[in-house]
Short mmCIF file of C-alpha atoms and ligand atoms in Angstrom, two decimals:
data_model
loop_
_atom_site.label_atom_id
_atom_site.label_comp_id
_atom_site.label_asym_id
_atom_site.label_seq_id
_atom_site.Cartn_x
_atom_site.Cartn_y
_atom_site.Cartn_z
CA UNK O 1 93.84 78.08 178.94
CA UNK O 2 93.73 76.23 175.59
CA UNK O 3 92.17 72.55 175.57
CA UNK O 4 94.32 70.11 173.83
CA UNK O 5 92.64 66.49 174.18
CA UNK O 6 95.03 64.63 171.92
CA UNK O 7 95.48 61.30 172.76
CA UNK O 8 93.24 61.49 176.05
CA UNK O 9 90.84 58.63 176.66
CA UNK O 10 86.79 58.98 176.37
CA UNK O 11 86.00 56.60 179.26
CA UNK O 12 83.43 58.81 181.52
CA UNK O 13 82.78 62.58 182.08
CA UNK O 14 84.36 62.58 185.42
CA UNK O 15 87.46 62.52 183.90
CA UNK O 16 87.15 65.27 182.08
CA UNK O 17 86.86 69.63 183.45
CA UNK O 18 84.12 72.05 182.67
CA UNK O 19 85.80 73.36 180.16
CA UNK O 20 86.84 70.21 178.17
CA UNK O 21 83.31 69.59 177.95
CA UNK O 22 82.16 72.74 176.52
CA UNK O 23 85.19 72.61 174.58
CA UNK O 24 83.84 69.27 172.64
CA UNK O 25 80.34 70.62 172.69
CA UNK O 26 81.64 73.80 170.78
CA UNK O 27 84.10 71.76 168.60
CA UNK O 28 80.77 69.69 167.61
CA UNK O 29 78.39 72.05 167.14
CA UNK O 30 80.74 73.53 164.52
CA UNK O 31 81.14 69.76 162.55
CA UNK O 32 77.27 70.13 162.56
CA UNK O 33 77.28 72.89 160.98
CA UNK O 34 79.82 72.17 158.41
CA UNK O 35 78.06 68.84 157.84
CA UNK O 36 74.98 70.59 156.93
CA UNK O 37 77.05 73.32 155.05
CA UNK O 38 78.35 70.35 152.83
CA UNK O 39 82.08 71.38 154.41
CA UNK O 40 84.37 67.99 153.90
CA UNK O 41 86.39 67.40 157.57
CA UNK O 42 88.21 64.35 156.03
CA UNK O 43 91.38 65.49 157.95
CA UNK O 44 91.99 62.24 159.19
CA UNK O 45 92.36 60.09 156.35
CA UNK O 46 94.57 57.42 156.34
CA UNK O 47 93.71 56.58 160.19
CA UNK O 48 91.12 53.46 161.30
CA UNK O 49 89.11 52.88 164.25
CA UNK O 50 87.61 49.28 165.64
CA UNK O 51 84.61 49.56 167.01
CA UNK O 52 83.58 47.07 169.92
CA UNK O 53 79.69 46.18 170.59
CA UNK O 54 79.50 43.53 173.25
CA UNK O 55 76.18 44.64 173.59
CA UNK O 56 73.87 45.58 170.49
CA UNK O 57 72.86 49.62 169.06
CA UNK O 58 71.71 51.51 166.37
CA UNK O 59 72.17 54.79 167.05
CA UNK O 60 75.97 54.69 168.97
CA UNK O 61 77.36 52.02 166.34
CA UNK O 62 75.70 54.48 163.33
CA UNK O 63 77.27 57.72 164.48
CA UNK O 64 80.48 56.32 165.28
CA UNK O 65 80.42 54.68 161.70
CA UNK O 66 78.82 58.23 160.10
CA UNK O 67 81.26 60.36 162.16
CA UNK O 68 84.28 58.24 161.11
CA UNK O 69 83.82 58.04 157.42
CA UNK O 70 83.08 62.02 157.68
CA UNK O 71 86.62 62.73 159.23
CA UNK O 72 88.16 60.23 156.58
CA UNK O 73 88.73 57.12 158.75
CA UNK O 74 87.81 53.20 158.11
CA UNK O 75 85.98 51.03 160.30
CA UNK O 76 86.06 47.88 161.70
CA UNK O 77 83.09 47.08 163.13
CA UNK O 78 83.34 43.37 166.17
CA UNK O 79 79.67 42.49 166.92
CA UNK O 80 78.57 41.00 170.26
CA UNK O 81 79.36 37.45 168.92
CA UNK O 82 81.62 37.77 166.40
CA UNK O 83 85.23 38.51 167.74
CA UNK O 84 87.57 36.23 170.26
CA UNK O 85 86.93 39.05 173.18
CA UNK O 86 86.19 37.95 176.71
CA UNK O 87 85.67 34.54 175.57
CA UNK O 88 89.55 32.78 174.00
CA UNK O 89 91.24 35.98 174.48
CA UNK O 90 91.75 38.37 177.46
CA UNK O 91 90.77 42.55 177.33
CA UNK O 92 94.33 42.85 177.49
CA UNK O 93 95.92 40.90 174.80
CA UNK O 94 92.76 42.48 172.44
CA UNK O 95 94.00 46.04 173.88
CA UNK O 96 97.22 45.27 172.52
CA UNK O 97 96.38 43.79 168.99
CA UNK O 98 93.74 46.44 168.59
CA UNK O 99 95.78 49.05 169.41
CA UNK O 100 98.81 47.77 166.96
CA UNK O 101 96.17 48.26 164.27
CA UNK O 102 93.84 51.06 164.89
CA UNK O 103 94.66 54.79 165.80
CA UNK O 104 91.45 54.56 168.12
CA UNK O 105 88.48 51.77 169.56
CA UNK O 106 85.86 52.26 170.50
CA UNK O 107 83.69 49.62 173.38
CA UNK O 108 80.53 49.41 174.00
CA UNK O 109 79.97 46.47 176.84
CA UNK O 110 78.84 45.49 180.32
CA UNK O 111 81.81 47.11 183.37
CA UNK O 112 83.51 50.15 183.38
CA UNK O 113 86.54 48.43 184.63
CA UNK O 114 86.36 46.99 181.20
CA UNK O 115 86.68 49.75 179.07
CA UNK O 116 88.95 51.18 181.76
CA UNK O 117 91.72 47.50 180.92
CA UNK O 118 91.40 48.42 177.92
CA UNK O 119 91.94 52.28 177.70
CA UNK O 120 95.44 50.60 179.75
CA UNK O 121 97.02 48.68 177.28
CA UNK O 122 95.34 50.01 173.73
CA UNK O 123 98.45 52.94 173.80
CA UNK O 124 95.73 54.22 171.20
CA UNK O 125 92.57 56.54 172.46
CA UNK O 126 89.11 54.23 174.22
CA UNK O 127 86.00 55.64 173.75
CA UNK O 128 83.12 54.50 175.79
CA UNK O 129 80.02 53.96 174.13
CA UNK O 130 78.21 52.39 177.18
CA UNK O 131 79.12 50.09 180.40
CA UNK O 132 76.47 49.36 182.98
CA UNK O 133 77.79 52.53 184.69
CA UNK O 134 78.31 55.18 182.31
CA UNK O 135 77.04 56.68 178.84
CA UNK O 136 79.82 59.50 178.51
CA UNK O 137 79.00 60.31 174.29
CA UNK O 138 75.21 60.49 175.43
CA UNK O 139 75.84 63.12 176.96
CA UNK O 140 77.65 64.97 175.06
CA UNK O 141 75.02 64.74 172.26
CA UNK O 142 72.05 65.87 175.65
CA UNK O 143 74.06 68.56 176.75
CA UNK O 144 74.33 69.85 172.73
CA UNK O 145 70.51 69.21 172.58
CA UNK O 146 70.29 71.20 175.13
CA UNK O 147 72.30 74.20 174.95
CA UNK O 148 70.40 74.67 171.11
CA UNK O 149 67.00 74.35 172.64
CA UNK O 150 67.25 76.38 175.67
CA UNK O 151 70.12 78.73 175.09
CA UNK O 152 72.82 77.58 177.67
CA UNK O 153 73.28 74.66 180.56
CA UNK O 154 74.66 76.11 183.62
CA UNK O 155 71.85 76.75 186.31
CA UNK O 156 69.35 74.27 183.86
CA UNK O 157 67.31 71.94 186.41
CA UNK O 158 66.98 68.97 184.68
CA UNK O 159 64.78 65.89 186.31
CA UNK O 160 66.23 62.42 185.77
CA UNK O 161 62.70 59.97 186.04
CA UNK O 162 63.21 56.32 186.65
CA UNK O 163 66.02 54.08 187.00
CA UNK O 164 68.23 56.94 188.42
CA UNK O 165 71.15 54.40 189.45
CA UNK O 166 71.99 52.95 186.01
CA UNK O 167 74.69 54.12 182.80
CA UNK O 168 72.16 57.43 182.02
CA UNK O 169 70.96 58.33 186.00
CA UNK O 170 75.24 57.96 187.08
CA UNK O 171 76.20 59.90 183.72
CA UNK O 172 73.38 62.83 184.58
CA UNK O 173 74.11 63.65 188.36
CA UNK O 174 78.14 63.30 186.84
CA UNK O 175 77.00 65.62 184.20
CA UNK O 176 74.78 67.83 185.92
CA UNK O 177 77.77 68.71 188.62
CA UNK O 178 80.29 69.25 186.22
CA UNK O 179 78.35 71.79 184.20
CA UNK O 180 76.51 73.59 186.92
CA UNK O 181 73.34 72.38 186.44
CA UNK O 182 70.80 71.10 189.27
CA UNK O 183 69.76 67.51 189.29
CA UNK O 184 67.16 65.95 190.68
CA UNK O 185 67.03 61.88 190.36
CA UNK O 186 63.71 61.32 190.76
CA UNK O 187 62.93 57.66 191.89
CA UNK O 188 61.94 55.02 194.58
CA UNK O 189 64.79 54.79 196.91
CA UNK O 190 66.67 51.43 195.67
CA UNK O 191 66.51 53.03 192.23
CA UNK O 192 69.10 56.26 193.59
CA UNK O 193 72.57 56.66 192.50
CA UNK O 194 75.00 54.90 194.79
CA UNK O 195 76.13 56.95 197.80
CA UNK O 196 79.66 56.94 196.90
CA UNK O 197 78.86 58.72 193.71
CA UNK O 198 76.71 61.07 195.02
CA UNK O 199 79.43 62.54 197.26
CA UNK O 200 81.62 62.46 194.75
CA UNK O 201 79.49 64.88 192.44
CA UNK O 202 78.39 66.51 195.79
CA UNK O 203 81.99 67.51 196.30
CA UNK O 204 82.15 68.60 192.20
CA UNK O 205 79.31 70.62 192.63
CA UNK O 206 80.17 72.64 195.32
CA UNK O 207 82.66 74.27 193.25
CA UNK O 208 80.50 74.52 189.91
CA UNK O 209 77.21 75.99 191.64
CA UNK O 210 75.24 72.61 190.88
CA UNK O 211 73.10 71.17 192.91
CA UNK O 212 72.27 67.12 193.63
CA UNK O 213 68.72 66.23 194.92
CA UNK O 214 67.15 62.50 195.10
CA UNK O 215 63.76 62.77 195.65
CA UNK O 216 60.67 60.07 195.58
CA UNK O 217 57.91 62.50 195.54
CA UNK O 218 57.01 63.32 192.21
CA UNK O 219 55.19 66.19 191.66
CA UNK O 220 58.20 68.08 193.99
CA UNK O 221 61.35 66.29 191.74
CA UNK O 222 59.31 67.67 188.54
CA UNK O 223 58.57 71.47 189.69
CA UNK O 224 59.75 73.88 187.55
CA UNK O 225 62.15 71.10 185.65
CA UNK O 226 63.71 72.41 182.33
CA UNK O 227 64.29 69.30 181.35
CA UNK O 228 62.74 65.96 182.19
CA UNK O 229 64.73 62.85 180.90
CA UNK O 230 63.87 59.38 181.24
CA UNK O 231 65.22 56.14 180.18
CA UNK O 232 63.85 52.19 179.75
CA UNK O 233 63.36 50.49 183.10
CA UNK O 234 65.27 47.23 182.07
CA UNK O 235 68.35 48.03 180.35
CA UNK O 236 70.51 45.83 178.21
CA UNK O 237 72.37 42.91 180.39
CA UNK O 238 69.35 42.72 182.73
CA UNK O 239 67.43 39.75 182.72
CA UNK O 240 63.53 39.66 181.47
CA UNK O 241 62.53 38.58 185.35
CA UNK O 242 63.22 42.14 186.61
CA UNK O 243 60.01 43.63 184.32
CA UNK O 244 57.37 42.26 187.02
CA UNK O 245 59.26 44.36 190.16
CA UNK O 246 60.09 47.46 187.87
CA UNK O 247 56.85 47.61 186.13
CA UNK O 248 55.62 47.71 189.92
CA UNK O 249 58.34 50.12 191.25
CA UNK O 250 58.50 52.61 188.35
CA UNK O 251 55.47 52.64 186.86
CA UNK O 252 54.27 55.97 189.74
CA UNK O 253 57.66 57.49 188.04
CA UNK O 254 56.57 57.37 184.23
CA UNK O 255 56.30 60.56 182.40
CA UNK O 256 53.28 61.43 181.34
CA UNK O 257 51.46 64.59 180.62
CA UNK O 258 50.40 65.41 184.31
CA UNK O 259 54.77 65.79 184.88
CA UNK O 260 55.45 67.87 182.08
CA UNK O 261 52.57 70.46 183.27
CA UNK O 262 54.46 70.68 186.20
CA UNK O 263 57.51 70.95 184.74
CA UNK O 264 58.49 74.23 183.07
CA UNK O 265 56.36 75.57 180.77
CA UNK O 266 59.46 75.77 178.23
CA UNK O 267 60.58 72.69 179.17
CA UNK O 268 61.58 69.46 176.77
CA UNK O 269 61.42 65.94 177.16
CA UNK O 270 64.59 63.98 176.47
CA UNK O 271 65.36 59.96 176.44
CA UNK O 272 68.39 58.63 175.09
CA UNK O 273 66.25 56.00 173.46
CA UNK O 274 65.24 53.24 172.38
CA UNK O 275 62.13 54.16 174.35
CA UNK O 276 59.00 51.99 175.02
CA UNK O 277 56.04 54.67 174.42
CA UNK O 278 53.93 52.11 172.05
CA UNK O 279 52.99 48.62 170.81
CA UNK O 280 55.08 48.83 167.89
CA UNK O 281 58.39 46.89 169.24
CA UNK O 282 58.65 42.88 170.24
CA UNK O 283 59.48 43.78 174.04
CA UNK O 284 56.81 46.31 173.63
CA UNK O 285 54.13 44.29 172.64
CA UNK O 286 55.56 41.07 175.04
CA UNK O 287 55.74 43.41 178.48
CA UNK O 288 51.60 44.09 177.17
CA UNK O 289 50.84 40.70 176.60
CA UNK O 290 51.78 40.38 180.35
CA UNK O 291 50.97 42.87 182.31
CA UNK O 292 48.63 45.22 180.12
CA UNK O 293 50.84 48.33 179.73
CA UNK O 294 50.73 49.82 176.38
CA UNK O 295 53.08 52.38 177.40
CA UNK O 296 56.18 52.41 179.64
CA UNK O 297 58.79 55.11 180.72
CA UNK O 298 57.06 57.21 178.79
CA UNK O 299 53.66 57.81 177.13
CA UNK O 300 53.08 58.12 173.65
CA UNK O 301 51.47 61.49 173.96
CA UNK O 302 54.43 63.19 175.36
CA UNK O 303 56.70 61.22 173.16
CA UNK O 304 55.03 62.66 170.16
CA UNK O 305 54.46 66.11 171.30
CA UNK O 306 56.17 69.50 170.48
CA UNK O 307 58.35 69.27 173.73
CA UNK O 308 59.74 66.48 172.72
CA UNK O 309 63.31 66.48 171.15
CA UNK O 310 64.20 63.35 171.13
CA UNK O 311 64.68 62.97 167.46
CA UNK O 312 67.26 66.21 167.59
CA UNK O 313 68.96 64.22 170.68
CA UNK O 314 69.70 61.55 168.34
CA UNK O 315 71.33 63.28 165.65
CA UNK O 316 73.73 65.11 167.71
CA UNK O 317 75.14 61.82 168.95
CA UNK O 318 76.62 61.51 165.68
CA UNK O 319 78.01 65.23 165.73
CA UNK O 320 79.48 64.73 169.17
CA UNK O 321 81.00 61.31 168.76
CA UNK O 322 82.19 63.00 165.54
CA UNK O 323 84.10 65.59 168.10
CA UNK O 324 85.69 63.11 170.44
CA UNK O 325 87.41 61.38 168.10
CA UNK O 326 88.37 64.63 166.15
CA UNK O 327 89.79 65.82 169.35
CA UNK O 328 91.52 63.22 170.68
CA UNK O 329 92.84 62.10 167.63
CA UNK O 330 94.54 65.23 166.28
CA UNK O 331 91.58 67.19 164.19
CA UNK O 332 93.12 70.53 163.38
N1 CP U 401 71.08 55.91 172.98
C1 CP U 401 71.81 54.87 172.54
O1 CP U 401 72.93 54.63 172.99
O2 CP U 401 71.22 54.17 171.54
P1 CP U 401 71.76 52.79 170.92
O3 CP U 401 71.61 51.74 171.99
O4 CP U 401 70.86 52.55 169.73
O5 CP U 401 73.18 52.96 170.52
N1 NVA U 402 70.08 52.18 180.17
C1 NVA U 402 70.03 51.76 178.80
C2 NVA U 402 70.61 52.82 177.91
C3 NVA U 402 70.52 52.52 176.44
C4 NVA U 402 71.10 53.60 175.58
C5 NVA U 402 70.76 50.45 178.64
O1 NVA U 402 71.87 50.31 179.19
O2 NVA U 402 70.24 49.54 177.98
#
């Protein structure tokens, strides 16, 4: 059956079949290589996208900007202070103007039932770039990463370490079921998925072959792992007061060298970054200043090594942004 995602939404992967997903993985593995081929996509000149950041980025807001001026589209890029949204004027009435003057928006902001009012009244495709719940292009860009490094993604065991019931812990176990992959969210209790979503991808993946395990023992969540992923303990929105309890809770989950010798001896390490591995950032240097840690989710030493891909990761956000909107906006 041929995929045709024209006009379809971007809002999280649950929306979207198996084959949809390999579909845009495909479609953006070959952009990447006509990017790096010099191959002009510029099909969709003449179009314009907004871009929303309620909350702040480098590398979502780049690719979307990089991946829209490739395909031949403006931007218009609404910062977390400097647009009328939320604050004088309803998600609605923006959907509405928005949508009158761009072919596409994107939002990256705090609920999903955000980006889902908007998605309802735009009558132009929403793309997601990040709610509290879901980071839908993020993984498009992993499961790329993924499929180039080890070969394929179905039957992949891939170990989510941390804050498993945040925007990257949700999107993995939504992920992991949809492609036939095994997940393991490996985590103090309180920091699991909620139970409603892990029926929910229970249910997917009895009919992909995936499997969904939430584990608190380490050493057993990180056997034999083909990938281990983590992601920063306090995520954007959260306020500074959480550090003292997460530093506490998480700290036994961090990913150091002892996990990734348990892991796979091919496996890679993944993070959608920013990542706090050093004393080179403000919050880096602040969370040391108070409670001695030079290193976080993840040390420096396995941030830096050769199983690392992180860097890779972060390119193919652009290429897979770059096919969302080329699918759902009419890329031939
Ligand atoms: N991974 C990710 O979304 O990065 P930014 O916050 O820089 O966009
Ligand atoms: N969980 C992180 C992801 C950043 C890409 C956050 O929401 O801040």
């Amino acid at each position: 059956m041929s995929v045709n995602l024209v006009g379809k939404h971007f809002l999280k992967l649950l929306d979207y079949t198996p084959e949809e997903i390999t579909y845009l993985i495909d479609l953006a593995a070959d952009l990447k290589d006509k990017k790096k081929k010099g191959i002009l996509v510029d099909q969709l000149r003449g179009k314009n996208i907004a871009l929303i950041f309620e909350k702040t980025s480098t590398r979502t807001r780049c690719a979307f900007e990089v991946a829209a001026h490739d395909l031949g589209m403006g931007t218009t890029y609404l910062d977390p202070t400097g647009s009328q949204i939320g604050k004088k004027e309803s998600i609605a009435d923006t959907a509405r103007i928005l949508g009158g003057m761009f072919e596409g928006i994107e939002y990256r902001g705090f609920e999903q039932t955000i980006v889902d009012e908007l998605a309802k009244y735009a009558g132009v495709p929403v793309w997601n770039g990040l709610t509290n719940e879901f980071h839908p292009t993020q993984m498009l860009a992993d499961l790329l990463t993924i499929r180039e490094k080890l070969g394929s993604l179905k039957g992949k065991k891939l170990t989510y370490m941390g804050d498993a019931r945040y925007n990257m812990g949700n999107s993995w176990m939504v992920t992991c079921a949809k492609m036939g992959m095994h997940f393991t969210a490996c985590a103090p209790k309180a920091y699991f998925p909620n139970a409603e979503l892990v029926a929910e991808c229970d249910a997917i993946a009895a009919q992909t072959g995936a499997t969904i395990t939430l584990t608190e023992d380490v050493m057993a969540g990180t056997k034999a792992a083909d990938v281990i992923y983590t992601d920063v303990w306090v995520s954007m929105g959260e306020p500074d007061e959480v550090w003292a309890t997460r530093i506490k809770e998480l700290l036994p989950y961090q990913v150091n060298s002892k996990v990734m010798k348990n892991a796979a001896e091919s496996a890679i390490f993944m993070h959608c970054l920013p990542a706090f591995h050093d004393l080179k950032t403000k919050i880096g240097k602040e969370v040391y200043e108070k409670f001695g840690l030079a290193e976080l989710e993840v040390t420096d030493e396995v941030f830096e090594s050769a199983q690392s891909v992180v860097f890779e990761e972060g390119e193919n956000r652009m290429h897979t942004i770059k096919a969302v909107m080329a699918a759902t906006l009419g890329y031939k």
